[in-house]
Protein backbone atom coordinates (compact mmCIF):
# COMPACT_ATOMS: atom_id res chain seq x y z
CA UNK A 1 0.00 0.00 0.00
CA UNK A 2 1.50 3.32 -1.04
CA UNK A 3 1.42 6.54 0.96
CA UNK A 4 -1.47 8.00 -1.05
CA UNK A 5 -3.69 5.00 -0.35
CA UNK A 6 -2.71 5.00 3.31
CA UNK A 7 -3.49 8.72 3.54
CA UNK A 8 -6.88 8.14 1.92
CA UNK A 9 -7.79 5.41 4.40
CA UNK A 10 -6.69 7.58 7.30
CA UNK A 11 -8.81 10.50 6.06
CA UNK A 12 -11.84 8.25 5.53
CA UNK A 13 -11.51 6.86 9.02
CA UNK A 14 -11.24 10.36 10.47
CA UNK A 15 -14.39 11.58 8.68
CA UNK A 16 -17.50 10.30 10.48
CA UNK A 17 -20.24 8.96 8.27
CA UNK A 18 -23.70 10.45 8.65
CA UNK A 19 -26.31 8.16 10.15
CA UNK A 20 -28.84 6.92 7.54
CA UNK A 21 -31.65 8.70 9.42
CA UNK A 22 -29.88 12.08 9.47
CA UNK A 23 -31.79 14.97 7.83
CA UNK A 24 -31.09 15.51 4.16
CA UNK A 25 -29.35 18.88 3.68
CA UNK A 26 -31.63 21.43 2.02
CA UNK A 27 -30.42 22.40 -1.42
CA UNK A 28 -31.60 25.48 -3.32
CA UNK A 29 -34.22 28.04 -2.23
CA UNK A 30 -36.43 27.49 0.80
CA UNK A 31 -39.97 26.20 0.31
CA UNK A 32 -41.34 29.64 1.22
CA UNK A 33 -39.87 31.01 -2.01
CA UNK A 34 -42.79 29.43 -3.86
CA UNK A 35 -45.45 30.85 -1.53
CA UNK A 36 -46.65 34.14 -2.98
CA UNK A 37 -49.76 36.30 -2.78
CA UNK A 38 -50.74 39.11 -5.13
CA UNK A 39 -50.74 42.51 -3.43
CA UNK A 40 -54.12 43.79 -4.56
CA UNK A 41 -53.99 45.09 -8.12
CA UNK A 42 -50.35 46.16 -7.99
CA UNK A 43 -49.03 43.14 -9.87
CA UNK A 44 -46.57 42.56 -7.01
CA UNK A 45 -46.29 39.03 -5.67
CA UNK A 46 -45.02 38.73 -2.13
CA UNK A 47 -44.63 36.25 0.69
CA UNK A 48 -47.69 36.59 2.96
CA UNK A 49 -45.63 38.04 5.81
CA UNK A 50 -43.82 41.38 5.54
CA UNK A 51 -40.77 41.97 7.73
CA UNK A 52 -41.09 45.30 9.52
CA UNK A 53 -38.13 47.46 10.48
CA UNK A 54 -39.67 49.30 13.45
CA UNK A 55 -37.03 47.87 15.80
CA UNK A 56 -34.08 48.54 13.48
CA UNK A 57 -31.91 51.34 14.81
CA UNK A 58 -33.68 51.23 18.16
CA UNK A 59 -33.36 47.79 19.80
CA UNK A 60 -31.79 46.03 16.79
CA UNK A 61 -28.40 47.14 15.46
CA UNK A 62 -26.96 46.66 11.97
CA UNK A 63 -25.44 43.21 12.58
CA UNK A 64 -28.59 41.80 14.15
CA UNK A 65 -30.75 43.37 11.44
CA UNK A 66 -28.56 41.79 8.76
CA UNK A 67 -29.00 38.39 10.41
CA UNK A 68 -32.79 38.83 10.64
CA UNK A 69 -33.11 39.98 7.04
CA UNK A 70 -30.89 37.14 5.80
CA UNK A 71 -32.96 34.62 7.74
CA UNK A 72 -36.19 36.11 6.40
CA UNK A 73 -34.98 35.75 2.81
CA UNK A 74 -33.80 32.20 3.50
CA UNK A 75 -37.35 31.35 4.64
CA UNK A 76 -38.74 32.72 1.39
CA UNK A 77 -39.59 36.27 2.47
CA UNK A 78 -39.27 39.03 -0.10
CA UNK A 79 -41.01 42.14 1.30
CA UNK A 80 -39.61 44.63 3.81
CA UNK A 81 -41.46 47.53 5.43
CA UNK A 82 -40.01 50.60 7.14
CA UNK A 83 -40.90 54.24 7.80
CA UNK A 84 -39.06 57.56 7.81
CA UNK A 85 -40.13 57.96 11.45
CA UNK A 86 -38.64 54.66 12.67
CA UNK A 87 -35.63 55.53 14.86
CA UNK A 88 -35.48 58.94 13.14
CA UNK A 89 -34.56 57.34 9.82
CA UNK A 90 -31.96 54.87 11.13
CA UNK A 91 -34.21 51.95 10.21
CA UNK A 92 -34.10 53.00 6.56
CA UNK A 93 -30.35 53.42 6.72
CA UNK A 94 -29.88 49.90 8.14
CA UNK A 95 -32.14 48.31 5.53
CA UNK A 96 -30.44 50.27 2.77
CA UNK A 97 -26.99 49.03 3.82
CA UNK A 98 -28.26 45.44 3.87
CA UNK A 99 -29.76 45.78 0.39
CA UNK A 100 -26.51 47.27 -0.92
CA UNK A 101 -24.29 44.62 0.67
CA UNK A 102 -26.43 41.68 -0.48
CA UNK A 103 -27.23 43.24 -3.88
CA UNK A 104 -30.86 42.18 -3.62
CA UNK A 105 -32.69 45.37 -4.60
CA UNK A 106 -34.43 43.73 -7.57
CA UNK A 107 -35.45 40.74 -5.42
CA UNK A 108 -37.00 42.70 -2.55
CA UNK A 109 -40.34 44.50 -2.40
CA UNK A 110 -39.59 47.71 -0.53
CA UNK A 111 -42.51 49.34 1.30
CA UNK A 112 -41.93 52.70 2.99
CA UNK A 113 -44.24 54.86 5.09
CA UNK A 114 -43.59 58.60 4.93
CA UNK A 115 -45.12 61.62 6.62
CA UNK A 116 -44.05 61.03 10.20
CA UNK A 117 -40.48 62.33 10.21
CA UNK A 118 -40.14 65.58 12.17
CA UNK A 119 -38.09 67.19 9.41
CA UNK A 120 -40.82 66.65 6.80
CA UNK A 121 -44.09 66.01 8.63
CA UNK A 122 -47.44 65.56 6.97
CA UNK A 123 -48.45 65.05 3.36
CA UNK A 124 -48.19 68.58 2.00
CA UNK A 125 -46.68 68.68 -1.47
CA UNK A 126 -43.29 70.11 -0.48
CA UNK A 127 -42.81 67.94 2.60
CA UNK A 128 -43.99 64.81 0.78
CA UNK A 129 -41.43 65.23 -1.99
CA UNK A 130 -38.68 66.03 0.51
CA UNK A 131 -39.64 63.02 2.64
CA UNK A 132 -39.46 60.64 -0.32
CA UNK A 133 -36.13 62.07 -1.47
CA UNK A 134 -34.72 61.71 2.05
CA UNK A 135 -35.97 58.11 2.31
CA UNK A 136 -34.46 57.22 -1.06
CA UNK A 137 -31.14 58.67 0.06
CA UNK A 138 -31.13 56.74 3.34
CA UNK A 139 -32.18 53.54 1.62
CA UNK A 140 -29.62 53.97 -1.14
CA UNK A 141 -32.12 53.18 -3.87
CA UNK A 142 -33.78 54.97 -6.76
CA UNK A 143 -37.33 53.74 -6.18
CA UNK A 144 -39.88 52.70 -3.58
CA UNK A 145 -42.20 49.85 -4.54
CA UNK A 146 -45.09 50.78 -2.23
CA UNK A 147 -45.22 54.25 -0.67
CA UNK A 148 -47.60 54.45 2.30
CA UNK A 149 -48.89 57.97 2.89
CA UNK A 150 -48.99 58.53 6.67
CA UNK A 151 -51.93 60.72 7.67
CA UNK A 152 -51.39 60.41 11.43
CA UNK A 153 -48.59 62.92 12.02
CA UNK A 154 -50.62 65.85 10.69
CA UNK A 155 -54.17 66.07 9.44
CA UNK A 156 -54.35 65.68 5.68
CA UNK A 157 -55.09 69.13 4.36
CA UNK A 158 -56.07 67.94 0.89
CA UNK A 159 -56.28 64.37 -0.36
CA UNK A 160 -56.21 65.73 -3.90
CA UNK A 161 -52.92 67.58 -3.33
CA UNK A 162 -51.36 64.46 -1.77
CA UNK A 163 -52.41 62.32 -4.74
CA UNK A 164 -51.26 64.96 -7.22
CA UNK A 165 -47.83 64.91 -5.62
CA UNK A 166 -47.88 61.10 -5.60
CA UNK A 167 -48.67 61.21 -9.32
CA UNK A 168 -45.50 63.22 -9.96
CA UNK A 169 -43.48 60.80 -7.84
CA UNK A 170 -44.81 57.88 -9.89
CA UNK A 171 -44.19 59.63 -13.21
CA UNK A 172 -40.57 60.31 -12.25
CA UNK A 173 -40.05 56.67 -11.32
CA UNK A 174 -39.35 57.33 -7.65
CA UNK A 175 -42.47 55.43 -6.54
CA UNK A 176 -44.30 52.48 -8.12
CA UNK A 177 -47.52 52.19 -6.08
CA UNK A 178 -49.38 54.10 -3.37
CA UNK A 179 -50.70 52.88 -0.04
CA UNK A 180 -52.40 54.61 2.88
CA UNK A 181 -51.88 54.69 6.64
CA UNK A 182 -54.14 56.55 9.05
CA UNK A 183 -56.69 57.46 6.36
CA UNK A 184 -60.36 57.51 7.36
CA UNK A 185 -62.97 55.62 5.37
CA UNK A 186 -64.23 58.95 4.00
CA UNK A 187 -60.75 59.91 2.80
CA UNK A 188 -60.35 56.56 1.06
CA UNK A 189 -63.68 57.08 -0.71
CA UNK A 190 -62.57 60.57 -1.76
CA UNK A 191 -59.28 59.14 -2.99
CA UNK A 192 -61.10 56.57 -5.13
CA UNK A 193 -63.29 59.27 -6.67
CA UNK A 194 -60.16 61.25 -7.51
CA UNK A 195 -58.56 58.10 -8.97
CA UNK A 196 -61.50 57.80 -11.37
CA UNK A 197 -60.54 61.28 -12.59
CA UNK A 198 -56.98 60.18 -13.35
CA UNK A 199 -55.11 60.50 -10.08
CA UNK A 200 -53.08 57.53 -8.76
CA UNK A 201 -55.12 54.85 -7.07
CA UNK A 202 -54.45 53.89 -3.46
CA UNK A 203 -53.90 50.15 -3.65
CA UNK A 204 -52.82 49.09 -0.15
CA UNK A 205 -53.95 49.91 3.37
CA UNK A 206 -51.77 49.67 6.48
CA UNK A 207 -53.87 49.66 9.64
CA UNK A 208 -53.13 48.41 13.18
CA UNK A 209 -55.15 45.19 13.37
CA UNK A 210 -54.96 42.01 15.44
CA UNK A 211 -57.03 39.79 17.74
CA UNK A 212 -56.85 42.37 20.53
CA UNK A 213 -57.31 45.42 18.32
CA UNK A 214 -60.27 44.95 16.01
CA UNK A 215 -62.53 48.00 16.24
CA UNK A 216 -60.26 50.36 14.29
CA UNK A 217 -60.55 48.25 11.15
CA UNK A 218 -63.71 46.17 11.51
CA UNK A 219 -66.20 48.86 10.58
CA UNK A 220 -66.32 51.38 7.79
CA UNK A 221 -62.65 50.85 6.96
CA UNK A 222 -63.17 47.16 6.25
CA UNK A 223 -66.26 47.86 4.16
CA UNK A 224 -64.36 50.42 2.07
CA UNK A 225 -61.28 48.20 1.77
CA UNK A 226 -63.42 45.34 0.51
CA UNK A 227 -65.39 47.53 -1.91
CA UNK A 228 -62.19 49.02 -3.33
CA UNK A 229 -60.29 45.71 -3.36
CA UNK A 230 -57.51 47.24 -1.27
CA UNK A 231 -54.69 44.97 -0.14
CA UNK A 232 -54.67 45.20 3.66
CA UNK A 233 -51.25 44.81 5.29
CA UNK A 234 -51.98 44.95 9.04
CA UNK A 235 -49.32 46.32 11.34
CA UNK A 236 -48.87 45.43 15.04
CA UNK A 237 -49.87 41.85 14.22
CA UNK A 238 -48.98 40.60 17.72
CA UNK A 239 -50.14 43.66 19.73
CA UNK A 240 -46.64 44.57 20.91
CA UNK A 241 -45.84 40.91 21.58
CA UNK A 242 -48.84 40.12 23.78
CA UNK A 243 -50.25 37.54 21.34
CA UNK A 244 -47.01 35.54 21.50
CA UNK A 245 -48.41 34.15 24.76
CA UNK A 246 -45.24 34.84 26.73
CA UNK A 247 -46.63 37.62 28.92
CA UNK A 248 -49.18 36.48 31.50
CA UNK A 249 -48.96 38.84 34.48
CA UNK A 250 -48.38 42.50 35.19
CA UNK A 251 -45.55 41.59 37.55
CA UNK A 252 -43.64 39.97 34.70
CA UNK A 253 -43.87 43.03 32.46
CA UNK A 254 -40.94 45.43 32.57
CA UNK A 255 -41.48 49.05 33.55
CA UNK A 256 -40.88 50.41 30.06
CA UNK A 257 -42.90 51.83 27.18
CA UNK A 258 -43.46 48.34 25.78
CA UNK A 259 -44.22 47.05 29.27
CA UNK A 260 -46.99 49.61 29.65
CA UNK A 261 -48.38 48.60 26.24
CA UNK A 262 -48.41 44.95 27.28
CA UNK A 263 -49.97 45.78 30.64
CA UNK A 264 -52.88 47.36 28.79
CA UNK A 265 -53.77 43.95 27.32
CA UNK A 266 -53.50 42.08 30.62
CA UNK A 267 -57.18 42.27 31.49
CA UNK A 268 -60.10 39.85 31.45
CA UNK A 269 -60.46 40.07 27.69
CA UNK A 270 -56.75 39.48 27.20
CA UNK A 271 -56.83 36.44 29.48
CA UNK A 272 -59.74 34.98 27.47
CA UNK A 273 -57.81 35.47 24.23
CA UNK A 274 -54.69 33.82 25.65
CA UNK A 275 -56.73 30.85 26.86
CA UNK A 276 -58.28 30.43 23.42
CA UNK A 277 -54.81 30.63 21.85
CA UNK A 278 -53.55 28.05 24.37
CA UNK A 279 -56.13 25.51 23.26
CA UNK A 280 -55.69 26.05 19.51
CA UNK A 281 -51.89 26.19 19.67
CA UNK A 282 -51.81 22.93 21.62
CA UNK A 283 -54.24 21.26 19.22
CA UNK A 284 -52.30 22.28 16.11
CA UNK A 285 -48.85 21.97 17.77
CA UNK A 286 -47.79 25.45 16.67
CA UNK A 287 -46.72 28.59 18.59
CA UNK A 288 -49.29 31.14 19.75
CA UNK A 289 -47.80 33.70 17.37
CA UNK A 290 -48.46 31.40 14.41
CA UNK A 291 -52.14 31.16 15.38
CA UNK A 292 -52.35 34.97 15.62
CA UNK A 293 -50.88 35.32 12.12
CA UNK A 294 -53.14 32.58 10.75
CA UNK A 295 -56.17 34.44 12.16
CA UNK A 296 -55.15 37.60 10.31
CA UNK A 297 -54.58 35.73 7.04
CA UNK A 298 -58.05 34.20 7.40
CA UNK A 299 -59.63 37.67 7.30
CA UNK A 300 -60.91 38.91 3.96
CA UNK A 301 -58.84 41.66 2.30
CA UNK A 302 -55.73 40.82 4.37
CA UNK A 303 -52.77 40.13 2.08
CA UNK A 304 -49.77 40.08 4.40
CA UNK A 305 -49.30 41.18 8.04
CA UNK A 306 -46.33 43.39 8.90
CA UNK A 307 -44.30 41.82 11.72
CA UNK A 308 -41.55 43.40 13.81
CA UNK A 309 -39.23 40.93 15.51
CA UNK A 310 -36.00 40.77 17.53
CA UNK A 311 -34.63 37.31 16.79
CA UNK A 312 -34.65 34.59 14.11
CA UNK A 313 -36.53 32.27 16.47
CA UNK A 314 -39.41 34.78 16.70
CA UNK A 315 -39.47 34.97 12.93
CA UNK A 316 -39.64 31.17 12.71
CA UNK A 317 -42.71 31.18 14.97
CA UNK A 318 -44.50 33.86 12.98
CA UNK A 319 -43.80 32.37 9.57
CA UNK A 320 -45.39 29.09 10.66
CA UNK A 321 -48.70 30.95 10.61
CA UNK A 322 -48.58 31.02 6.80
CA UNK A 323 -49.09 27.27 6.74
CA UNK A 324 -51.77 27.12 9.46
CA UNK A 325 -55.39 26.78 8.38
CA UNK A 326 -57.85 27.56 11.15
CA UNK A 327 -61.21 25.82 11.12
CA UNK A 328 -64.52 27.62 11.50
CA UNK A 329 -64.63 26.38 15.08
CA UNK A 330 -61.21 27.90 15.76
CA UNK A 331 -62.24 31.23 14.27
CA UNK A 332 -65.50 31.19 16.23
CA UNK A 333 -63.70 30.48 19.51
CA UNK A 334 -61.26 33.32 18.92
CA UNK A 335 -64.07 35.71 18.00
CA UNK A 336 -65.97 34.90 21.20
CA UNK A 337 -62.81 35.39 23.26
CA UNK A 338 -62.26 38.89 21.86
CA UNK A 339 -65.81 40.12 22.45
Coordinates of C-alpha atoms in Angstrom, one line a residue:
X1 CA 0.0 0.0 0.0
X2 CA 1.5 3.3 -1.0
X3 CA 1.4 6.5 1.0
X4 CA -1.5 8.0 -1.1
X5 CA -3.7 5.0 -0.4
X6 CA -2.7 5.0 3.3
X7 CA -3.5 8.7 3.5
X8 CA -6.9 8.1 1.9
X9 CA -7.8 5.4 4.4
X10 CA -6.7 7.6 7.3
X11 CA -8.8 10.5 6.1
X12 CA -11.8 8.3 5.5
X13 CA -11.5 6.9 9.0
X14 CA -11.2 10.4 10.5
X15 CA -14.4 11.6 8.7
X16 CA -17.5 10.3 10.5
X17 CA -20.2 9.0 8.3
X18 CA -23.7 10.5 8.7
X19 CA -26.3 8.2 10.1
X20 CA -28.8 6.9 7.5
X21 CA -31.6 8.7 9.4
X22 CA -29.9 12.1 9.5
X23 CA -31.8 15.0 7.8
X24 CA -31.1 15.5 4.2
X25 CA -29.3 18.9 3.7
X26 CA -31.6 21.4 2.0
X27 CA -30.4 22.4 -1.4
X28 CA -31.6 25.5 -3.3
X29 CA -34.2 28.0 -2.2
X30 CA -36.4 27.5 0.8
X31 CA -40.0 26.2 0.3
X32 CA -41.3 29.6 1.2
X33 CA -39.9 31.0 -2.0
X34 CA -42.8 29.4 -3.9
X35 CA -45.5 30.8 -1.5
X36 CA -46.6 34.1 -3.0
X37 CA -49.8 36.3 -2.8
X38 CA -50.7 39.1 -5.1
X39 CA -50.7 42.5 -3.4
X40 CA -54.1 43.8 -4.6
X41 CA -54.0 45.1 -8.1
X42 CA -50.3 46.2 -8.0
X43 CA -49.0 43.1 -9.9
X44 CA -46.6 42.6 -7.0
X45 CA -46.3 39.0 -5.7
X46 CA -45.0 38.7 -2.1
X47 CA -44.6 36.3 0.7
X48 CA -47.7 36.6 3.0
X49 CA -45.6 38.0 5.8
X50 CA -43.8 41.4 5.5
X51 CA -40.8 42.0 7.7
X52 CA -41.1 45.3 9.5
X53 CA -38.1 47.5 10.5
X54 CA -39.7 49.3 13.5
X55 CA -37.0 47.9 15.8
X56 CA -34.1 48.5 13.5
X57 CA -31.9 51.3 14.8
X58 CA -33.7 51.2 18.2
X59 CA -33.4 47.8 19.8
X60 CA -31.8 46.0 16.8
X61 CA -28.4 47.1 15.5
X62 CA -27.0 46.7 12.0
X63 CA -25.4 43.2 12.6
X64 CA -28.6 41.8 14.1
X65 CA -30.7 43.4 11.4
X66 CA -28.6 41.8 8.8
X67 CA -29.0 38.4 10.4
X68 CA -32.8 38.8 10.6
X69 CA -33.1 40.0 7.0
X70 CA -30.9 37.1 5.8
X71 CA -33.0 34.6 7.7
X72 CA -36.2 36.1 6.4
X73 CA -35.0 35.8 2.8
X74 CA -33.8 32.2 3.5
X75 CA -37.4 31.3 4.6
X76 CA -38.7 32.7 1.4
X77 CA -39.6 36.3 2.5
X78 CA -39.3 39.0 -0.1
X79 CA -41.0 42.1 1.3
X80 CA -39.6 44.6 3.8
X81 CA -41.5 47.5 5.4
X82 CA -40.0 50.6 7.1
X83 CA -40.9 54.2 7.8
X84 CA -39.1 57.6 7.8
X85 CA -40.1 58.0 11.5
X86 CA -38.6 54.7 12.7
X87 CA -35.6 55.5 14.9
X88 CA -35.5 58.9 13.1
X89 CA -34.6 57.3 9.8
X90 CA -32.0 54.9 11.1
X91 CA -34.2 52.0 10.2
X92 CA -34.1 53.0 6.6
X93 CA -30.3 53.4 6.7
X94 CA -29.9 49.9 8.1
X95 CA -32.1 48.3 5.5
X96 CA -30.4 50.3 2.8
X97 CA -27.0 49.0 3.8
X98 CA -28.3 45.4 3.9
X99 CA -29.8 45.8 0.4
X100 CA -26.5 47.3 -0.9
X101 CA -24.3 44.6 0.7
X102 CA -26.4 41.7 -0.5
X103 CA -27.2 43.2 -3.9
X104 CA -30.9 42.2 -3.6
X105 CA -32.7 45.4 -4.6
X106 CA -34.4 43.7 -7.6
X107 CA -35.4 40.7 -5.4
X108 CA -37.0 42.7 -2.6
X109 CA -40.3 44.5 -2.4
X110 CA -39.6 47.7 -0.5
X111 CA -42.5 49.3 1.3
X112 CA -41.9 52.7 3.0
X113 CA -44.2 54.9 5.1
X114 CA -43.6 58.6 4.9
X115 CA -45.1 61.6 6.6
X116 CA -44.1 61.0 10.2
X117 CA -40.5 62.3 10.2
X118 CA -40.1 65.6 12.2
X119 CA -38.1 67.2 9.4
X120 CA -40.8 66.7 6.8
X121 CA -44.1 66.0 8.6
X122 CA -47.4 65.6 7.0
X123 CA -48.4 65.1 3.4
X124 CA -48.2 68.6 2.0
X125 CA -46.7 68.7 -1.5
X126 CA -43.3 70.1 -0.5
X127 CA -42.8 67.9 2.6
X128 CA -44.0 64.8 0.8
X129 CA -41.4 65.2 -2.0
X130 CA -38.7 66.0 0.5
X131 CA -39.6 63.0 2.6
X132 CA -39.5 60.6 -0.3
X133 CA -36.1 62.1 -1.5
X134 CA -34.7 61.7 2.0
X135 CA -36.0 58.1 2.3
X136 CA -34.5 57.2 -1.1
X137 CA -31.1 58.7 0.1
X138 CA -31.1 56.7 3.3
X139 CA -32.2 53.5 1.6
X140 CA -29.6 54.0 -1.1
X141 CA -32.1 53.2 -3.9
X142 CA -33.8 55.0 -6.8
X143 CA -37.3 53.7 -6.2
X144 CA -39.9 52.7 -3.6
X145 CA -42.2 49.9 -4.5
X146 CA -45.1 50.8 -2.2
X147 CA -45.2 54.2 -0.7
X148 CA -47.6 54.5 2.3
X149 CA -48.9 58.0 2.9
X150 CA -49.0 58.5 6.7
X151 CA -51.9 60.7 7.7
X152 CA -51.4 60.4 11.4
X153 CA -48.6 62.9 12.0
X154 CA -50.6 65.9 10.7
X155 CA -54.2 66.1 9.4
X156 CA -54.4 65.7 5.7
X157 CA -55.1 69.1 4.4
X158 CA -56.1 67.9 0.9
X159 CA -56.3 64.4 -0.4
X160 CA -56.2 65.7 -3.9
X161 CA -52.9 67.6 -3.3
X162 CA -51.4 64.5 -1.8
X163 CA -52.4 62.3 -4.7
X164 CA -51.3 65.0 -7.2
X165 CA -47.8 64.9 -5.6
X166 CA -47.9 61.1 -5.6
X167 CA -48.7 61.2 -9.3
X168 CA -45.5 63.2 -10.0
X169 CA -43.5 60.8 -7.8
X170 CA -44.8 57.9 -9.9
X171 CA -44.2 59.6 -13.2
X172 CA -40.6 60.3 -12.3
X173 CA -40.0 56.7 -11.3
X174 CA -39.4 57.3 -7.7
X175 CA -42.5 55.4 -6.5
X176 CA -44.3 52.5 -8.1
X177 CA -47.5 52.2 -6.1
X178 CA -49.4 54.1 -3.4
X179 CA -50.7 52.9 0.0
X180 CA -52.4 54.6 2.9
X181 CA -51.9 54.7 6.6
X182 CA -54.1 56.6 9.0
X183 CA -56.7 57.5 6.4
X184 CA -60.4 57.5 7.4
X185 CA -63.0 55.6 5.4
X186 CA -64.2 58.9 4.0
X187 CA -60.8 59.9 2.8
X188 CA -60.4 56.6 1.1
X189 CA -63.7 57.1 -0.7
X190 CA -62.6 60.6 -1.8
X191 CA -59.3 59.1 -3.0
X192 CA -61.1 56.6 -5.1
X193 CA -63.3 59.3 -6.7
X194 CA -60.2 61.2 -7.5
X195 CA -58.6 58.1 -9.0
X196 CA -61.5 57.8 -11.4
X197 CA -60.5 61.3 -12.6
X198 CA -57.0 60.2 -13.3
X199 CA -55.1 60.5 -10.1
X200 CA -53.1 57.5 -8.8
X201 CA -55.1 54.9 -7.1
X202 CA -54.5 53.9 -3.5
X203 CA -53.9 50.1 -3.7
X204 CA -52.8 49.1 -0.2
X205 CA -53.9 49.9 3.4
X206 CA -51.8 49.7 6.5
X207 CA -53.9 49.7 9.6
X208 CA -53.1 48.4 13.2
X209 CA -55.1 45.2 13.4
X210 CA -55.0 42.0 15.4
X211 CA -57.0 39.8 17.7
X212 CA -56.9 42.4 20.5
X213 CA -57.3 45.4 18.3
X214 CA -60.3 44.9 16.0
X215 CA -62.5 48.0 16.2
X216 CA -60.3 50.4 14.3
X217 CA -60.5 48.2 11.1
X218 CA -63.7 46.2 11.5
X219 CA -66.2 48.9 10.6
X220 CA -66.3 51.4 7.8
X221 CA -62.6 50.8 7.0
X222 CA -63.2 47.2 6.2
X223 CA -66.3 47.9 4.2
X224 CA -64.4 50.4 2.1
X225 CA -61.3 48.2 1.8
X226 CA -63.4 45.3 0.5
X227 CA -65.4 47.5 -1.9
X228 CA -62.2 49.0 -3.3
X229 CA -60.3 45.7 -3.4
X230 CA -57.5 47.2 -1.3
X231 CA -54.7 45.0 -0.1
X232 CA -54.7 45.2 3.7
X233 CA -51.2 44.8 5.3
X234 CA -52.0 44.9 9.0
X235 CA -49.3 46.3 11.3
X236 CA -48.9 45.4 15.0
X237 CA -49.9 41.9 14.2
X238 CA -49.0 40.6 17.7
X239 CA -50.1 43.7 19.7
X240 CA -46.6 44.6 20.9
X241 CA -45.8 40.9 21.6
X242 CA -48.8 40.1 23.8
X243 CA -50.2 37.5 21.3
X244 CA -47.0 35.5 21.5
X245 CA -48.4 34.1 24.8
X246 CA -45.2 34.8 26.7
X247 CA -46.6 37.6 28.9
X248 CA -49.2 36.5 31.5
X249 CA -49.0 38.8 34.5
X250 CA -48.4 42.5 35.2
X251 CA -45.6 41.6 37.6
X252 CA -43.6 40.0 34.7
X253 CA -43.9 43.0 32.5
X254 CA -40.9 45.4 32.6
X255 CA -41.5 49.0 33.5
X256 CA -40.9 50.4 30.1
X257 CA -42.9 51.8 27.2
X258 CA -43.5 48.3 25.8
X259 CA -44.2 47.0 29.3
X260 CA -47.0 49.6 29.6
X261 CA -48.4 48.6 26.2
X262 CA -48.4 45.0 27.3
X263 CA -50.0 45.8 30.6
X264 CA -52.9 47.4 28.8
X265 CA -53.8 44.0 27.3
X266 CA -53.5 42.1 30.6
X267 CA -57.2 42.3 31.5
X268 CA -60.1 39.8 31.4
X269 CA -60.5 40.1 27.7
X270 CA -56.7 39.5 27.2
X271 CA -56.8 36.4 29.5
X272 CA -59.7 35.0 27.5
X273 CA -57.8 35.5 24.2
X274 CA -54.7 33.8 25.6
X275 CA -56.7 30.8 26.9
X276 CA -58.3 30.4 23.4
X277 CA -54.8 30.6 21.9
X278 CA -53.6 28.1 24.4
X279 CA -56.1 25.5 23.3
X280 CA -55.7 26.0 19.5
X281 CA -51.9 26.2 19.7
X282 CA -51.8 22.9 21.6
X283 CA -54.2 21.3 19.2
X284 CA -52.3 22.3 16.1
X285 CA -48.8 22.0 17.8
X286 CA -47.8 25.5 16.7
X287 CA -46.7 28.6 18.6
X288 CA -49.3 31.1 19.7
X289 CA -47.8 33.7 17.4
X290 CA -48.5 31.4 14.4
X291 CA -52.1 31.2 15.4
X292 CA -52.4 35.0 15.6
X293 CA -50.9 35.3 12.1
X294 CA -53.1 32.6 10.8
X295 CA -56.2 34.4 12.2
X296 CA -55.2 37.6 10.3
X297 CA -54.6 35.7 7.0
X298 CA -58.0 34.2 7.4
X299 CA -59.6 37.7 7.3
X300 CA -60.9 38.9 4.0
X301 CA -58.8 41.7 2.3
X302 CA -55.7 40.8 4.4
X303 CA -52.8 40.1 2.1
X304 CA -49.8 40.1 4.4
X305 CA -49.3 41.2 8.0
X306 CA -46.3 43.4 8.9
X307 CA -44.3 41.8 11.7
X308 CA -41.5 43.4 13.8
X309 CA -39.2 40.9 15.5
X310 CA -36.0 40.8 17.5
X311 CA -34.6 37.3 16.8
X312 CA -34.6 34.6 14.1
X313 CA -36.5 32.3 16.5
X314 CA -39.4 34.8 16.7
X315 CA -39.5 35.0 12.9
X316 CA -39.6 31.2 12.7
X317 CA -42.7 31.2 15.0
X318 CA -44.5 33.9 13.0
X319 CA -43.8 32.4 9.6
X320 CA -45.4 29.1 10.7
X321 CA -48.7 30.9 10.6
X322 CA -48.6 31.0 6.8
X323 CA -49.1 27.3 6.7
X324 CA -51.8 27.1 9.5
X325 CA -55.4 26.8 8.4
X326 CA -57.9 27.6 11.1
X327 CA -61.2 25.8 11.1
X328 CA -64.5 27.6 11.5
X329 CA -64.6 26.4 15.1
X330 CA -61.2 27.9 15.8
X331 CA -62.2 31.2 14.3
X332 CA -65.5 31.2 16.2
X333 CA -63.7 30.5 19.5
X334 CA -61.3 33.3 18.9
X335 CA -64.1 35.7 18.0
X336 CA -66.0 34.9 21.2
X337 CA -62.8 35.4 23.3
X338 CA -62.3 38.9 21.9
X339 CA -65.8 40.1 22.4

